[in-house]
């Protein structure tokens, strides 16, 4: 099969389309003829040699797939060859074929394109697990979503708005802020033009917010803690700005704050199954109805993975970058 492989650790130029052996499905797996996959920030870290695939997972990049079932493991119930499925995998998405545990495979709703489905798993699962399972965001609460133009940001904005929360986002351009408002955010803050913490306090009459979803890490920690309300929840989803920070721990004590970290790729399969079920039960019906939707910025060919990575690292996309496979 054709797949994107790394010829080394480094910039996007290390990605190359090559012929590699196709995976063989295990007893509980489906072999999927992949029609679309999607980029995630984790892909760029793995490409640079800063993140290794978990033990037993493919070294090929790509964490979400949509395609057609080609072969079935001997202990898989409920699926047939030719079924259209999508879901989250531990690696191997940038390829013509990939394997997925059948308990993580979700049937494609009628009328959905493969590109549409591939834009969903990583970002909607992450938004649900952080904002709602861990963060317990509820109606009439306020939430600040950093990187509002990202895939997780666009998903989380819609989900939070749907339940009746007041949503603030940060983004690096006025165009992304405008697009975020169309998804339901109350106000957007251009982090390049102002101090987001000062802006949040102004927008909330000094009260701050109940929940913060953060992808940046160290540079934002102190400011995030300073603008959380009493009993507020900080959800750390990424560390794009660094891993080490000094902070005033008094915020946590005085305001009884909670800090959660979240990562999905390295979780045991049993936890991934539960994450998938929570998404299917709560959010898939709304996606089917079109009340919330995946936001796709760009669709490129698999052979353009190098260009797709450059585009992502330029931080110009609003929503997901998709790779389609003919």
Coordinates of C-alpha atoms in Angstrom, one line a residue:
X1 CA 0.0 0.0 0.0
X2 CA 1.0 3.7 -0.3
X3 CA 1.6 5.6 2.9
X4 CA 3.4 8.7 4.1
X5 CA 6.6 7.7 6.0
X6 CA 9.2 9.8 7.8
X7 CA 12.7 9.7 6.3
X8 CA 14.1 11.2 9.5
X9 CA 13.2 13.7 12.3
X10 CA 12.7 17.3 11.2
X11 CA 10.6 19.6 9.1
X12 CA 7.8 18.7 6.7
X13 CA 10.3 17.7 4.0
X14 CA 11.0 14.5 5.9
X15 CA 7.6 13.2 4.9
X16 CA 7.5 11.1 1.8
X17 CA 4.9 8.9 -0.1
X18 CA 6.2 5.4 -0.3
X19 CA 5.2 1.7 -0.7
X20 CA 5.0 -0.2 2.6
X21 CA 3.4 -3.5 3.7
X22 CA -0.3 -3.3 4.5
X23 CA -1.3 -4.0 8.2
X24 CA -2.9 -7.3 9.1
X25 CA -6.0 -7.0 11.3
X26 CA -5.9 -8.7 14.7
X27 CA -8.8 -10.8 16.1
X28 CA -10.6 -7.6 17.3
X29 CA -9.7 -5.3 14.5
X30 CA -11.1 -4.2 11.2
X31 CA -8.8 -3.5 8.2
X32 CA -10.1 -0.3 6.6
X33 CA -9.5 1.0 3.1
X34 CA -8.9 4.6 4.2
X35 CA -10.5 7.3 2.2
X36 CA -9.7 10.3 4.4
X37 CA -7.6 11.1 7.4
X38 CA -6.8 14.4 9.2
X39 CA -3.9 16.3 10.7
X40 CA -3.4 16.8 14.4
X41 CA -0.8 18.8 16.2
X42 CA 0.6 15.6 17.7
X43 CA 1.5 14.5 14.1
X44 CA 3.9 17.5 13.8
X45 CA 5.5 16.6 17.1
X46 CA 5.9 12.9 16.1
X47 CA 7.4 14.1 12.7
X48 CA 10.0 16.1 14.6
X49 CA 10.9 13.2 16.8
X50 CA 9.4 14.8 19.9
X51 CA 6.7 12.2 20.5
X52 CA 6.9 8.4 20.0
X53 CA 4.0 6.2 18.9
X54 CA 2.7 4.1 21.9
X55 CA 4.0 0.6 22.0
X56 CA 2.2 -1.6 19.5
X57 CA 0.9 1.2 17.4
X58 CA 1.9 2.0 13.8
X59 CA 4.8 4.5 13.4
X60 CA 2.9 6.0 10.4
X61 CA 1.3 9.3 11.4
X62 CA -2.4 9.8 11.5
X63 CA -4.9 9.3 14.4
X64 CA -8.3 9.4 12.7
X65 CA -9.7 7.7 9.7
X66 CA -12.8 7.3 7.6
X67 CA -13.1 4.5 5.0
X68 CA -14.5 1.2 4.0
X69 CA -14.1 -2.1 5.8
X70 CA -12.0 -4.5 3.7
X71 CA -11.3 -7.3 6.1
X72 CA -12.5 -8.4 9.6
X73 CA -10.8 -10.1 12.5
X74 CA -12.1 -13.5 13.5
X75 CA -13.5 -12.2 16.8
X76 CA -15.3 -9.1 15.5
X77 CA -19.1 -9.1 15.6
X78 CA -21.5 -6.7 13.9
X79 CA -19.4 -5.6 10.9
X80 CA -19.3 -6.7 7.3
X81 CA -17.0 -6.0 4.4
X82 CA -18.1 -2.9 2.6
X83 CA -19.3 -1.1 5.8
X84 CA -18.4 2.6 5.9
X85 CA -16.8 3.5 9.2
X86 CA -14.8 6.2 11.0
X87 CA -13.0 6.5 14.2
X88 CA -9.9 7.2 16.3
X89 CA -6.8 5.0 16.0
X90 CA -3.4 5.0 17.7
X91 CA -1.4 5.6 14.5
X92 CA -1.4 4.6 10.8
X93 CA -3.9 7.0 9.3
X94 CA -1.7 8.5 6.6
X95 CA -2.0 5.4 4.5
X96 CA -4.3 3.6 2.0
X97 CA -5.1 0.9 4.7
X98 CA -5.2 1.0 8.5
X99 CA -6.5 -1.1 11.3
X100 CA -9.0 -0.1 14.0
X101 CA -10.4 -2.0 17.0
X102 CA -14.0 -2.7 16.1
X103 CA -15.2 -1.2 19.4
X104 CA -13.7 2.2 18.3
X105 CA -15.2 2.0 14.8
X106 CA -18.4 4.1 14.3
X107 CA -20.7 3.5 11.3
X108 CA -20.8 6.4 8.9
X109 CA -24.2 8.1 8.9
X110 CA -26.0 8.2 5.6
X111 CA -25.1 11.2 3.5
X112 CA -21.8 11.9 5.2
X113 CA -18.6 12.2 3.2
X114 CA -15.5 10.5 4.3
X115 CA -13.8 13.9 4.6
X116 CA -16.5 15.1 6.9
X117 CA -16.2 12.0 9.1
X118 CA -12.4 12.1 9.3
X119 CA -12.7 15.6 10.7
X120 CA -14.6 14.4 13.8
X121 CA -13.0 11.8 16.1
X122 CA -9.9 13.5 17.7
X123 CA -11.4 16.9 18.1
X124 CA -14.9 16.1 19.3
X125 CA -13.6 13.3 21.6
X126 CA -11.1 15.7 23.1
X127 CA -13.6 18.5 23.5
X128 CA -16.1 16.2 25.2
X129 CA -13.6 14.6 27.5
X130 CA -12.0 17.8 28.6
X131 CA -14.9 20.3 28.7
X132 CA -17.6 18.0 29.9
X133 CA -16.3 14.7 31.4
X134 CA -13.5 16.4 33.4
X135 CA -14.5 20.0 33.3
X136 CA -18.2 19.4 34.0
X137 CA -19.1 22.5 32.0
X138 CA -22.8 23.2 32.5
X139 CA -25.5 25.6 31.3
X140 CA -25.0 29.3 32.3
X141 CA -21.3 28.8 33.1
X142 CA -18.5 30.6 31.3
X143 CA -15.6 29.0 29.4
X144 CA -12.5 30.2 27.8
X145 CA -11.2 28.1 25.0
X146 CA -7.7 28.9 23.8
X147 CA -6.8 28.2 20.2
X148 CA -10.4 28.8 19.2
X149 CA -9.5 28.3 15.5
X150 CA -8.1 24.8 16.0
X151 CA -10.1 21.7 15.4
X152 CA -10.7 21.1 19.1
X153 CA -11.5 24.8 19.5
X154 CA -14.1 24.9 16.8
X155 CA -15.7 21.7 18.2
X156 CA -15.6 22.8 21.8
X157 CA -17.1 26.2 20.9
X158 CA -20.1 24.6 19.3
X159 CA -20.6 22.1 22.0
X160 CA -20.4 24.6 24.8
X161 CA -22.7 27.0 23.0
X162 CA -25.2 24.2 22.5
X163 CA -25.6 23.5 26.2
X164 CA -26.0 27.2 27.0
X165 CA -22.6 28.1 28.3
X166 CA -21.1 31.5 27.6
X167 CA -18.0 31.0 25.4
X168 CA -14.9 33.1 25.0
X169 CA -12.0 32.1 22.7
X170 CA -8.5 33.3 22.0
X171 CA -7.2 33.3 18.4
X172 CA -4.4 35.0 16.5
X173 CA -6.4 36.9 13.9
X174 CA -9.6 38.9 13.6
X175 CA -10.7 36.6 10.8
X176 CA -10.6 33.6 13.1
X177 CA -12.4 35.5 15.8
X178 CA -15.2 36.4 13.3
X179 CA -15.5 32.8 12.3
X180 CA -15.6 31.7 15.9
X181 CA -18.5 34.0 16.6
X182 CA -20.5 32.3 13.9
X183 CA -20.0 29.0 15.8
X184 CA -21.4 30.5 19.0
X185 CA -18.6 32.3 20.9
X186 CA -19.6 35.4 22.8
X187 CA -16.3 37.2 22.4
X188 CA -13.0 36.5 20.8
X189 CA -9.6 37.8 22.1
X190 CA -6.7 38.4 19.8
X191 CA -3.8 37.1 21.9
X192 CA -1.3 38.8 19.6
X193 CA -2.8 42.2 20.3
X194 CA -3.6 42.2 24.0
X195 CA -3.3 40.3 27.3
X196 CA -6.1 37.8 27.3
X197 CA -6.3 37.7 31.1
X198 CA -7.0 41.4 31.3
X199 CA -9.5 41.2 28.5
X200 CA -11.4 38.3 30.2
X201 CA -11.7 40.3 33.5
X202 CA -13.0 43.3 31.6
X203 CA -15.5 41.1 29.7
X204 CA -16.8 39.4 32.9
X205 CA -16.8 42.5 35.2
X206 CA -13.9 41.1 37.1
X207 CA -15.5 37.7 37.8
X208 CA -13.4 35.5 35.4
X209 CA -14.5 32.2 34.0
X210 CA -15.6 28.8 35.3
X211 CA -13.6 26.6 32.9
X212 CA -10.5 27.1 30.8
X213 CA -9.3 24.7 28.0
X214 CA -5.6 25.3 27.3
X215 CA -3.2 24.0 24.6
X216 CA -0.3 26.3 25.4
X217 CA 0.9 25.2 28.8
X218 CA 3.7 27.0 30.7
X219 CA 3.4 30.6 29.3
X220 CA -0.4 30.7 30.1
X221 CA -0.5 28.9 33.5
X222 CA -0.3 32.0 35.8
X223 CA -2.8 34.0 33.8
X224 CA -5.2 31.1 33.5
X225 CA -5.2 30.5 37.2
X226 CA -5.7 34.2 37.9
X227 CA -8.9 34.4 35.9
X228 CA -10.6 31.3 37.1
X229 CA -13.6 31.8 39.4
X230 CA -13.7 30.0 42.8
X231 CA -14.0 26.2 42.1
X232 CA -12.9 26.8 38.6
X233 CA -11.4 24.1 36.4
X234 CA -8.3 24.3 34.2
X235 CA -8.0 21.7 31.5
X236 CA -4.5 21.3 30.0
X237 CA -4.7 19.6 26.7
X238 CA -1.4 20.6 25.1
X239 CA 2.0 22.1 25.9
X240 CA 2.7 24.0 22.7
X241 CA 4.4 26.8 24.6
X242 CA 6.5 24.7 27.0
X243 CA 6.4 22.3 29.9
X244 CA 8.0 24.2 32.8
X245 CA 6.4 27.1 34.7
X246 CA 6.5 28.9 38.0
X247 CA 3.2 30.0 39.4
X248 CA 1.5 31.4 42.5
X249 CA 0.0 28.3 44.1
X250 CA -2.1 30.6 46.3
X251 CA -4.6 30.8 43.5
X252 CA -5.3 27.1 43.7
X253 CA -5.7 27.1 47.5
X254 CA -7.7 30.3 47.9
X255 CA -10.1 29.6 45.0
X256 CA -10.2 25.8 45.4
X257 CA -9.2 25.3 41.8
X258 CA -8.9 22.0 40.0
X259 CA -6.3 21.3 37.3
X260 CA -6.7 18.4 34.9
X261 CA -4.4 17.0 32.2
X262 CA -5.7 15.0 29.3
X263 CA -4.2 12.8 26.6
X264 CA -5.9 10.1 24.6
X265 CA -3.4 8.4 22.4
X266 CA -1.6 6.4 25.1
X267 CA -4.7 5.4 27.0
X268 CA -5.6 1.7 27.4
X269 CA -8.1 0.4 24.9
X270 CA -10.8 0.0 27.5
X271 CA -10.7 3.8 28.3
X272 CA -10.8 4.6 24.6
X273 CA -13.9 2.5 24.2
X274 CA -15.6 4.4 27.0
X275 CA -14.6 7.7 25.4
X276 CA -16.0 6.6 22.1
X277 CA -19.3 5.6 23.7
X278 CA -19.7 8.8 25.5
X279 CA -19.2 10.7 22.3
X280 CA -21.6 8.5 20.4
X281 CA -24.3 8.8 23.0
X282 CA -24.2 12.5 23.6
X283 CA -22.9 14.2 20.4
X284 CA -23.3 11.9 17.4
X285 CA -27.1 12.5 17.3
X286 CA -26.5 16.3 17.2
X287 CA -23.9 15.9 14.4
X288 CA -26.4 13.7 12.4
X289 CA -29.0 16.5 12.8
X290 CA -26.5 19.1 11.7
X291 CA -27.0 21.1 14.9
X292 CA -23.2 20.9 15.4
X293 CA -20.7 20.2 12.6
X294 CA -17.1 19.5 11.9
X295 CA -15.3 22.5 10.6
X296 CA -13.0 21.8 7.6
X297 CA -10.5 24.3 6.5
X298 CA -8.7 22.5 3.7
X299 CA -8.7 19.2 1.9
X300 CA -5.5 18.0 0.3
X301 CA -4.3 14.8 -1.4
X302 CA -2.3 12.3 0.7
X303 CA 0.7 13.0 -1.4
X304 CA 0.5 16.7 -0.2
X305 CA 1.1 15.7 3.5
X306 CA 4.3 17.8 3.5
X307 CA 2.4 20.9 2.3
X308 CA -0.4 20.2 4.8
X309 CA 2.1 20.1 7.7
X310 CA 3.6 23.4 6.6
X311 CA 0.1 24.9 6.5
X312 CA -0.7 23.7 10.0
X313 CA 2.5 25.0 11.4
X314 CA 1.9 28.4 9.9
X315 CA -1.2 28.6 12.1
X316 CA -3.4 29.8 9.3
X317 CA -6.1 27.1 9.3
X318 CA -9.5 27.5 10.9
X319 CA -10.7 24.0 11.7
X320 CA -9.4 20.7 10.3
X321 CA -6.9 19.9 7.6
X322 CA -8.0 16.8 5.8
X323 CA -5.9 14.4 3.6
X324 CA -8.1 12.5 1.1
X325 CA -7.0 9.2 -0.4
X326 CA -8.2 8.2 -3.9

